[in-house]
Amino acid sequence: MKATLPTPHLWSFPSPTSFSFKLSFAFPETRRKSLRISSTPKGTPSPSLAYVPLRVSANSQVASAPAVNLTAIPTEMKAWVYGEYGGVDVLMLDEKVSVPEVKEDEVLIKVAAAALNPVDAKRRQGKFKATDSPLPTVPGYDVAGVVVKVGSQVKELKEGDEVYGNINEKALEGPRQFGSLAQYTAVEEKLLALKPKNLDFAQAAGLPLAIETAYEGLERTGFSYGKSILVLNGAGGVGSLAIQLAKQVFGASKVAATSSTGKLELLKSLGADLAIDYTKENFEDLPEKFDVVFDAIGQCDRAVKAVKEGGNVVALTGAVTPPGFRFVVTSKGEVLKQLNPYLESGKVKPVVDPRGPFPFTQVDKAFSYIETNRATGKVVVHPIP
């Protein structure tokens, strides 16, 4: 690592069906609402920064668990909500949202940290409102926190367990109205895993959706030991994990990745054998071609020119050019459990954007930042009091 690089948070470690709740919006008087949400079929919706690069740092300190009185679950809590689709300005912090009820197969989590993903912004903008759950919405997919209540059919988790996960099994198909950007959230047990012991809540919260997307994308391409891969946007939330999983879990023979000039050293620290500066060269013009191209930026038309004949291109966003394909990730706690040993050994590391973690009172600013498309790794919200 060059001594001239500033400070990021790439964490490195030593080896070692019915619920209801009430949203009372803190809108101006002319827009004030008191709405009751239930898991009924979809209804009609309500009316509607400059970049700081990362440095690699060793850190074995783990934040202690938040103090949680397991018997004193309040009836109301703070949560970020929006009652109409739109820009960041539709987000409001409401201090009197009812704590959600827990179904038989769910647990209630006292949220310690959450993270934002591009899908959070697209959902708020109404990009997939045809398949979204009814408004109003408490946003948030990624969560890390402490179990404070368990449903009658929960088999493994218990009160006091520190967990993390992506709370929406299907990202675009009826995601929960009640997300993770709140003091409490209810989640199906099957979507969660115990938090890796060496990670604090902020680090863990940044992993679930991104690491599940990276893992499922690699699986869907048929990636396996000895193959080569090119990751586009290798410094992003998914890309930074795709590099590490390809190398450490799948056994890639060669990993190449693209980024801007200031992030090339980060790519190398994550395991990239070839770090490509997209501001200076076109990756599709390289003489070398790859078994798989993982497009995490939306350049599938160029990605297909960098793949070997018979190879695969997975595109997470943007238009898809054959033979490229797209998929929508399925949240699975079992995937997190499978990857926990790699996280606990330090072979796979979370990358948290240095502008964060954002405090809970600044979720709107966190949204504004992630929508610049300049984030490095994950945009995390922590602490959530």
Tab-separated table of C-alpha atoms in Angstrom:
chain	number	residue	atom	x	y	z
A	1	MET	CA	0.000	0.000	0.000
A	2	LYS	CA	1.385	3.350	-0.966
A	3	ALA	CA	2.007	5.680	1.917
A	4	THR	CA	0.291	8.549	0.075
A	5	LEU	CA	-3.145	6.945	0.133
A	6	PRO	CA	-5.711	8.330	2.632
A	7	THR	CA	-7.939	6.368	5.044
A	8	PRO	CA	-10.685	3.787	4.270
A	9	HIS	CA	-12.102	1.018	6.309
A	10	LEU	CA	-11.060	-2.236	4.741
A	11	TRP	CA	-11.160	-4.520	7.720
A	12	SER	CA	-8.517	-7.217	8.133
A	13	PHE	CA	-8.542	-9.729	10.927
A	14	PRO	CA	-6.240	-12.369	12.386
A	15	SER	CA	-7.071	-15.998	11.591
A	16	PRO	CA	-8.780	-17.571	14.298
A	17	THR	CA	-48.684	-14.706	7.649
A	18	SER	CA	-49.999	-11.791	9.308
A	19	PHE	CA	-48.509	-8.970	11.133
A	20	SER	CA	-49.529	-5.415	11.653
A	21	PHE	CA	-48.064	-2.236	12.914
A	22	LYS	CA	-48.886	1.425	12.875
A	23	LEU	CA	-46.891	4.170	11.225
A	24	SER	CA	-47.579	7.612	12.577
A	25	PHE	CA	-45.887	9.949	10.129
A	26	ALA	CA	-44.177	13.117	11.302
A	27	PHE	CA	-45.377	14.964	8.204
A	28	PRO	CA	-46.487	18.605	8.191
A	29	GLU	CA	-50.084	18.962	9.385
A	30	THR	CA	-51.478	19.044	5.877
A	31	ARG	CA	-49.869	15.683	5.125
A	32	ARG	CA	-50.032	14.001	8.547
A	33	LYS	CA	-51.238	10.408	8.421
A	34	SER	CA	-51.793	7.572	10.811
A	35	LEU	CA	-51.615	4.367	8.811
A	36	ARG	CA	-51.915	0.727	9.717
A	37	ILE	CA	-49.865	-1.771	7.714
A	38	SER	CA	-50.626	-5.455	7.455
A	39	SER	CA	-49.403	-8.343	5.365
A	40	THR	CA	-52.482	-8.265	3.143
A	41	PRO	CA	-52.223	-8.335	-0.676
A	42	LYS	CA	-50.810	-5.272	-2.358
A	43	GLY	CA	-53.076	-2.257	-2.313
A	44	THR	CA	-53.049	1.119	-3.923
A	45	PRO	CA	-50.000	3.137	-2.896
A	46	SER	CA	-50.446	6.297	-0.899
A	47	PRO	CA	-50.182	9.598	-2.828
A	48	SER	CA	-47.794	10.223	-3.554
A	49	LEU	CA	-19.830	14.475	-2.281
A	50	ALA	CA	-16.617	13.995	-3.137
A	51	TYR	CA	-14.887	10.625	-2.811
A	52	VAL	CA	-12.340	9.609	-0.169
A	53	PRO	CA	-10.257	6.541	-1.119
A	54	LEU	CA	-9.644	3.573	1.146
A	55	ARG	CA	-6.570	2.322	2.894
A	56	VAL	CA	-6.083	-1.204	4.124
A	57	SER	CA	-5.872	-1.439	7.890
A	58	ALA	CA	-5.599	-4.303	10.337
A	59	ASN	CA	-8.212	-4.252	13.066
A	60	SER	CA	-8.984	-7.042	15.479
A	61	GLN	CA	-11.107	-4.928	17.817
A	62	VAL	CA	-14.750	-5.964	17.896
A	63	ALA	CA	-17.422	-3.563	19.114
A	64	SER	CA	-19.308	-4.898	22.089
A	65	ALA	CA	-22.965	-5.808	21.760
A	66	PRO	CA	-25.424	-3.019	22.480
A	67	ALA	CA	-27.002	-3.157	25.908
A	68	VAL	CA	-30.395	-4.783	25.335
A	69	ASN	CA	-32.981	-5.567	27.984
A	70	LEU	CA	-34.595	-8.642	26.445
A	71	THR	CA	-37.721	-8.290	28.549
A	72	ALA	CA	-38.312	-4.580	27.918
A	73	ILE	CA	-39.408	-4.362	24.293
A	74	PRO	CA	-41.154	-1.036	23.740
A	75	THR	CA	-44.402	-0.623	21.821
A	76	GLU	CA	-43.080	2.275	19.732
A	77	MET	CA	-39.734	3.115	18.195
A	78	LYS	CA	-37.895	5.388	15.788
A	79	ALA	CA	-37.811	4.479	12.100
A	80	TRP	CA	-37.197	6.134	8.756
A	81	VAL	CA	-40.302	6.095	6.566
A	82	TYR	CA	-41.644	7.351	3.258
A	83	GLY	CA	-45.285	7.493	2.210
A	84	GLU	CA	-44.744	8.288	-1.448
A	85	TYR	CA	-42.129	7.479	-4.073
A	86	GLY	CA	-39.588	10.135	-4.945
A	87	GLY	CA	-36.252	11.681	-4.075
A	88	VAL	CA	-34.401	11.736	-0.792
A	89	ASP	CA	-36.778	14.447	0.421
A	90	VAL	CA	-39.625	11.926	0.887
A	91	LEU	CA	-37.690	10.268	3.734
A	92	MET	CA	-38.735	11.224	7.255
A	93	LEU	CA	-37.614	10.086	10.692
A	94	ASP	CA	-40.703	9.108	12.696
A	95	GLU	CA	-40.317	8.603	16.449
A	96	LYS	CA	-43.636	6.824	17.015
A	97	VAL	CA	-43.658	3.790	14.747
A	98	SER	CA	-45.128	0.679	16.326
A	99	VAL	CA	-42.678	-2.159	16.897
A	100	PRO	CA	-43.623	-4.966	14.459
A	101	GLU	CA	-45.253	-8.161	15.618
A	102	VAL	CA	-43.395	-11.436	15.105
A	103	LYS	CA	-44.743	-14.371	13.096
A	104	GLU	CA	-44.139	-17.973	14.149
A	105	ASP	CA	-41.043	-18.395	11.962
A	106	GLU	CA	-39.567	-14.960	12.688
A	107	VAL	CA	-37.374	-13.258	15.248
A	108	LEU	CA	-37.458	-9.663	16.426
A	109	ILE	CA	-34.093	-7.930	16.163
A	110	LYS	CA	-32.919	-4.905	18.093
A	111	VAL	CA	-31.108	-3.288	15.189
A	112	ALA	CA	-27.537	-2.210	15.892
A	113	ALA	CA	-26.512	-1.346	12.312
A	114	ALA	CA	-27.933	-1.354	8.806
A	115	ALA	CA	-26.518	-0.738	5.339
A	116	LEU	CA	-27.759	0.813	2.125
A	117	ASN	CA	-27.708	-0.781	-1.316
A	118	PRO	CA	-28.509	0.653	-4.750
A	119	VAL	CA	-31.783	-1.293	-4.638
A	120	ASP	CA	-32.874	0.792	-1.625
A	121	ALA	CA	-32.673	3.968	-3.703
A	122	LYS	CA	-34.341	2.397	-6.736
A	123	ARG	CA	-37.163	1.129	-4.562
A	124	ARG	CA	-37.724	4.554	-3.005
A	125	GLN	CA	-37.765	6.092	-6.479
A	126	GLY	CA	-40.553	3.700	-7.506
A	127	LYS	CA	-38.472	1.807	-10.063
A	128	PHE	CA	-40.277	-1.479	-9.258
A	129	LYS	CA	-43.461	-0.248	-7.619
A	130	ALA	CA	-45.540	-2.796	-9.561
A	131	THR	CA	-44.044	-5.570	-7.411
A	132	ASP	CA	-43.295	-3.541	-4.290
A	133	SER	CA	-45.216	-3.928	-1.052
A	134	PRO	CA	-47.803	-1.208	-0.336
A	135	LEU	CA	-46.727	2.185	0.915
A	136	PRO	CA	-45.815	3.570	3.427
A	137	THR	CA	-42.401	1.942	3.671
A	138	VAL	CA	-39.656	1.622	6.242
A	139	PRO	CA	-36.639	1.037	3.944
A	140	GLY	CA	-33.599	-1.175	4.456
A	141	TYR	CA	-32.471	-4.681	3.426
A	142	ASP	CA	-29.244	-5.311	5.385
A	143	VAL	CA	-29.301	-5.676	9.156
A	144	ALA	CA	-27.074	-6.629	12.078
A	145	GLY	CA	-28.273	-6.733	15.653
A	146	VAL	CA	-29.437	-8.762	18.637
A	147	VAL	CA	-32.396	-11.166	18.798
A	148	VAL	CA	-34.832	-9.970	21.485
A	149	LYS	CA	-37.846	-12.183	20.732
A	150	VAL	CA	-38.422	-15.458	18.869
A	151	GLY	CA	-41.507	-16.904	17.223
A	152	SER	CA	-42.963	-20.227	18.331
A	153	GLN	CA	-41.575	-22.118	15.308
A	154	VAL	CA	-38.037	-20.711	15.431
A	155	LYS	CA	-35.667	-23.669	15.696
A	156	GLU	CA	-32.111	-22.424	16.192
A	157	LEU	CA	-31.904	-18.767	17.146
A	158	LYS	CA	-32.528	-17.595	20.690
A	159	GLU	CA	-32.800	-14.337	22.572
A	160	GLY	CA	-29.424	-12.656	22.913
A	161	ASP	CA	-27.953	-14.064	19.683
A	162	GLU	CA	-26.006	-11.560	17.568
A	163	VAL	CA	-27.150	-11.999	13.972
A	164	TYR	CA	-26.944	-10.479	10.506
A	165	GLY	CA	-28.783	-10.938	7.247
A	166	ASN	CA	-30.697	-9.580	4.266
A	167	ILE	CA	-34.292	-9.374	5.491
A	168	ASN	CA	-35.935	-9.632	2.031
A	169	GLU	CA	-35.893	-13.091	0.501
A	170	LYS	CA	-36.733	-11.658	-2.937
A	171	ALA	CA	-35.264	-8.202	-3.462
A	172	LEU	CA	-37.824	-6.996	-6.007
A	173	GLU	CA	-40.871	-9.148	-5.256
A	174	GLY	CA	-42.878	-7.825	-2.341
A	175	PRO	CA	-39.992	-6.740	-0.107
A	176	ARG	CA	-41.040	-6.043	3.471
A	177	GLN	CA	-42.844	-2.827	4.193
A	178	PHE	CA	-40.945	-2.772	7.447
A	179	GLY	CA	-37.198	-2.707	6.753
A	180	SER	CA	-33.985	-2.448	8.738
A	181	LEU	CA	-33.666	1.332	9.045
A	182	ALA	CA	-35.460	1.254	12.372
A	183	GLN	CA	-34.719	0.401	15.970
A	184	TYR	CA	-36.429	-2.993	15.631
A	185	THR	CA	-37.247	-5.252	12.707
A	186	ALA	CA	-38.848	-8.688	12.342
A	187	VAL	CA	-37.090	-11.228	10.114
A	188	GLU	CA	-37.612	-14.845	9.066
A	189	GLU	CA	-35.103	-17.080	10.810
A	190	LYS	CA	-34.065	-18.711	7.517
A	191	LEU	CA	-32.682	-15.390	6.232
A	192	LEU	CA	-30.280	-14.905	9.139
A	193	ALA	CA	-26.972	-16.234	10.404
A	194	LEU	CA	-24.978	-15.689	13.561
A	195	LYS	CA	-22.712	-12.678	13.189
A	196	PRO	CA	-19.050	-13.615	12.613
A	197	LYS	CA	-17.325	-13.353	15.964
A	198	ASN	CA	-14.526	-11.098	14.736
A	199	LEU	CA	-16.785	-8.523	13.067
A	200	ASP	CA	-18.553	-5.674	14.788
A	201	PHE	CA	-22.121	-4.765	13.895
A	202	ALA	CA	-21.165	-2.044	11.396
A	203	GLN	CA	-18.898	-4.418	9.485
A	204	ALA	CA	-21.437	-7.243	9.523
A	205	ALA	CA	-24.329	-5.038	8.406
A	206	GLY	CA	-22.503	-4.184	5.195
A	207	LEU	CA	-22.219	-7.790	4.058
A	208	PRO	CA	-25.500	-9.685	3.534
A	209	LEU	CA	-27.077	-8.516	0.272
A	210	ALA	CA	-23.734	-7.791	-1.393
A	211	ILE	CA	-22.011	-11.040	-0.434
A	212	GLU	CA	-25.110	-13.081	-1.338
A	213	THR	CA	-25.239	-11.339	-4.726
A	214	ALA	CA	-21.548	-11.949	-5.378
A	215	TYR	CA	-21.806	-15.602	-4.354
A	216	GLU	CA	-24.975	-16.366	-6.319
A	217	GLY	CA	-23.637	-14.551	-9.375
A	218	LEU	CA	-20.461	-16.640	-9.359
A	219	GLU	CA	-22.467	-19.826	-8.903
A	220	ARG	CA	-24.811	-18.977	-11.766
A	221	THR	CA	-21.879	-18.469	-14.149
A	222	GLY	CA	-20.560	-21.916	-13.281
A	223	PHE	CA	-17.406	-20.381	-11.881
A	224	SER	CA	-15.035	-22.960	-10.424
A	225	TYR	CA	-11.464	-23.731	-9.473
A	226	GLY	CA	-8.837	-22.699	-12.023
A	227	LYS	CA	-11.030	-20.312	-14.023
A	228	SER	CA	-10.280	-16.646	-14.686
A	229	ILE	CA	-12.582	-13.709	-13.999
A	230	LEU	CA	-12.845	-9.987	-14.708
A	231	VAL	CA	-14.848	-7.950	-12.171
A	232	LEU	CA	-16.141	-4.565	-13.330
A	233	ASN	CA	-16.409	-1.998	-10.512
A	234	GLY	CA	-14.201	-4.049	-8.245
A	235	ALA	CA	-14.203	-1.399	-5.507
A	236	GLY	CA	-17.992	-1.377	-5.132
A	237	GLY	CA	-20.041	-3.230	-2.539
A	238	VAL	CA	-20.626	-6.342	-4.660
A	239	GLY	CA	-17.449	-6.105	-6.729
A	240	SER	CA	-15.128	-5.979	-3.722
A	241	LEU	CA	-16.674	-9.207	-2.445
A	242	ALA	CA	-16.783	-10.887	-5.881
A	243	ILE	CA	-13.002	-10.459	-6.107
A	244	GLN	CA	-12.469	-12.064	-2.706
A	245	LEU	CA	-14.948	-14.911	-3.166
A	246	ALA	CA	-13.559	-15.760	-6.605
A	247	LYS	CA	-10.060	-15.967	-5.168
A	248	GLN	CA	-10.589	-17.373	-1.674
A	249	VAL	CA	-13.718	-19.513	-2.007
A	250	PHE	CA	-13.912	-20.588	-5.650
A	251	GLY	CA	-10.161	-20.863	-6.339
A	252	ALA	CA	-9.775	-18.536	-9.336
A	253	SER	CA	-6.579	-18.885	-11.332
A	254	LYS	CA	-6.613	-15.166	-12.149
A	255	VAL	CA	-8.716	-12.244	-10.979
A	256	ALA	CA	-8.745	-8.949	-12.854
A	257	ALA	CA	-10.835	-5.959	-11.793
A	258	THR	CA	-11.523	-2.380	-12.825
A	259	SER	CA	-11.632	0.812	-10.786
A	260	SER	CA	-10.573	4.440	-10.904
A	261	THR	CA	-6.937	5.378	-10.310
A	262	GLY	CA	-7.269	5.990	-6.567
A	263	LYS	CA	-8.725	2.554	-5.858
A	264	LEU	CA	-6.230	0.323	-7.701
A	265	GLU	CA	-4.293	-0.502	-4.537
A	266	LEU	CA	-7.523	-1.537	-2.842
A	267	LEU	CA	-8.215	-3.997	-5.666
A	268	LYS	CA	-4.784	-5.546	-5.207
A	269	SER	CA	-5.246	-5.803	-1.458
A	270	LEU	CA	-8.490	-7.701	-2.037
A	271	GLY	CA	-6.717	-10.262	-4.206
A	272	ALA	CA	-6.872	-8.895	-7.751
A	273	ASP	CA	-3.933	-10.100	-9.838
A	274	LEU	CA	-4.576	-7.396	-12.413
A	275	ALA	CA	-5.950	-3.985	-11.424
A	276	ILE	CA	-7.220	-2.046	-14.448
A	277	ASP	CA	-7.586	1.738	-14.366
A	278	TYR	CA	-10.736	2.343	-16.388
A	279	THR	CA	-9.831	6.033	-16.758
A	280	LYS	CA	-6.727	5.093	-18.739
A	281	GLU	CA	-7.500	1.886	-20.627
A	282	ASN	CA	-10.437	-0.037	-22.051
A	283	PHE	CA	-10.661	-3.490	-20.520
A	284	GLU	CA	-12.304	-4.931	-23.637
A	285	ASP	CA	-9.203	-4.050	-25.678
A	286	LEU	CA	-6.911	-6.220	-23.584
A	287	PRO	CA	-5.537	-9.217	-25.513
A	288	GLU	CA	-6.393	-11.494	-22.609
A	289	LYS	CA	-9.969	-12.773	-22.360
A	290	PHE	CA	-11.674	-14.286	-19.312
A	291	ASP	CA	-13.819	-17.307	-18.488
A	292	VAL	CA	-16.270	-15.074	-16.633
A	293	VAL	CA	-16.972	-11.348	-16.577
A	294	PHE	CA	-18.858	-10.088	-13.525
A	295	ASP	CA	-20.416	-6.765	-14.525
A	296	ALA	CA	-21.336	-4.857	-11.381
A	297	ILE	CA	-21.490	-1.440	-13.054
A	298	GLY	CA	-23.759	-1.714	-16.126
A	299	GLN	CA	-21.373	-2.149	-19.078
A	300	CYS	CA	-22.575	-5.460	-20.459
A	301	ASP	CA	-22.157	-4.351	-24.078
A	302	ARG	CA	-18.431	-3.986	-23.405
A	303	ALA	CA	-18.194	-6.919	-21.006
A	304	VAL	CA	-19.189	-9.446	-23.681
A	305	LYS	CA	-16.117	-8.408	-25.668
A	306	ALA	CA	-13.815	-9.421	-22.807
A	307	VAL	CA	-15.144	-12.955	-22.290
A	308	LYS	CA	-13.740	-16.117	-23.839
A	309	GLU	CA	-15.804	-18.002	-26.372
A	310	GLY	CA	-18.193	-20.162	-24.383
A	311	GLY	CA	-17.677	-18.054	-21.266
A	312	ASN	CA	-20.315	-16.281	-19.193
A	313	VAL	CA	-21.173	-12.681	-18.412
A	314	VAL	CA	-23.395	-11.781	-15.465
A	315	ALA	CA	-24.792	-8.248	-15.415
A	316	LEU	CA	-26.273	-6.769	-12.248
A	317	THR	CA	-27.592	-3.553	-13.782
A	318	GLY	CA	-28.103	-1.817	-17.105
A	319	ALA	CA	-29.034	-3.298	-20.474
A	320	VAL	CA	-28.085	-6.941	-21.043
A	321	THR	CA	-26.203	-7.933	-24.198
A	322	PRO	CA	-26.134	-11.653	-25.143
A	323	PRO	CA	-24.589	-13.908	-23.974
A	324	GLY	CA	-24.852	-11.852	-20.790
A	325	PHE	CA	-27.614	-12.572	-18.294
A	326	ARG	CA	-29.130	-10.970	-15.207
A	327	PHE	CA	-30.537	-12.424	-12.017
A	328	VAL	CA	-32.141	-11.123	-8.837
A	329	VAL	CA	-30.526	-12.431	-5.681
A	330	THR	CA	-32.369	-14.701	-3.266
A	331	SER	CA	-31.565	-14.069	0.392
A	332	LYS	CA	-30.426	-17.229	2.197
A	333	GLY	CA	-29.097	-17.474	5.710
A	334	GLU	CA	-27.425	-20.735	4.716
A	335	VAL	CA	-25.131	-18.857	2.328
A	336	LEU	CA	-24.012	-16.572	5.144
A	337	LYS	CA	-23.420	-19.575	7.408
A	338	GLN	CA	-21.347	-21.207	4.676
A	339	LEU	CA	-19.206	-18.088	4.240
A	340	ASN	CA	-18.780	-17.284	7.950
A	341	PRO	CA	-15.566	-19.341	8.279
A	342	TYR	CA	-13.945	-17.282	5.488
A	343	LEU	CA	-14.981	-14.083	7.257
A	344	GLU	CA	-13.837	-15.265	10.678
A	345	SER	CA	-10.461	-16.343	9.310
A	346	GLY	CA	-9.962	-12.984	7.598
A	347	LYS	CA	-9.739	-14.525	4.131
A	348	VAL	CA	-12.774	-12.473	3.119
A	349	LYS	CA	-13.035	-8.953	4.540
A	350	PRO	CA	-15.864	-6.419	4.664
A	351	VAL	CA	-15.179	-3.058	3.030
A	352	VAL	CA	-16.933	-0.088	4.631
A	353	ASP	CA	-16.918	3.265	2.867
A	354	PRO	CA	-14.782	5.787	4.790
A	355	ARG	CA	-17.514	8.430	4.769
A	356	GLY	CA	-19.447	6.208	7.136
A	357	PRO	CA	-20.734	4.857	9.235
A	358	PHE	CA	-23.516	7.433	9.018
A	359	PRO	CA	-25.403	8.079	12.265
A	360	PHE	CA	-29.055	7.031	12.381
A	361	THR	CA	-30.168	10.661	12.237
A	362	GLN	CA	-28.436	11.062	8.857
A	363	VAL	CA	-30.000	8.242	6.841
A	364	ASP	CA	-31.145	10.819	4.294
A	365	LYS	CA	-27.523	11.919	3.817
A	366	ALA	CA	-26.464	8.275	3.450
A	367	PHE	CA	-29.045	7.873	0.681
A	368	SER	CA	-27.771	11.001	-1.065
A	369	TYR	CA	-24.230	9.651	-0.916
A	370	ILE	CA	-24.969	6.178	-2.251
A	371	GLU	CA	-26.843	7.764	-5.151
A	372	THR	CA	-23.650	9.530	-6.292
A	373	ASN	CA	-22.376	6.054	-7.328
A	374	ARG	CA	-19.016	6.945	-5.789
A	375	ALA	CA	-19.162	4.775	-2.690
A	376	THR	CA	-16.313	2.385	-2.002
A	377	GLY	CA	-17.523	-0.845	-0.462
A	378	LYS	CA	-20.687	-0.435	1.599
A	379	VAL	CA	-22.515	2.587	2.992
A	380	VAL	CA	-23.343	1.700	6.606
A	381	VAL	CA	-25.673	3.277	9.184
A	382	HIS	CA	-24.417	2.886	12.768
A	383	PRO	CA	-25.133	3.160	15.612
A	384	ILE	CA	-28.887	2.738	15.670
A	385	PRO	CA	-29.773	3.619	19.279
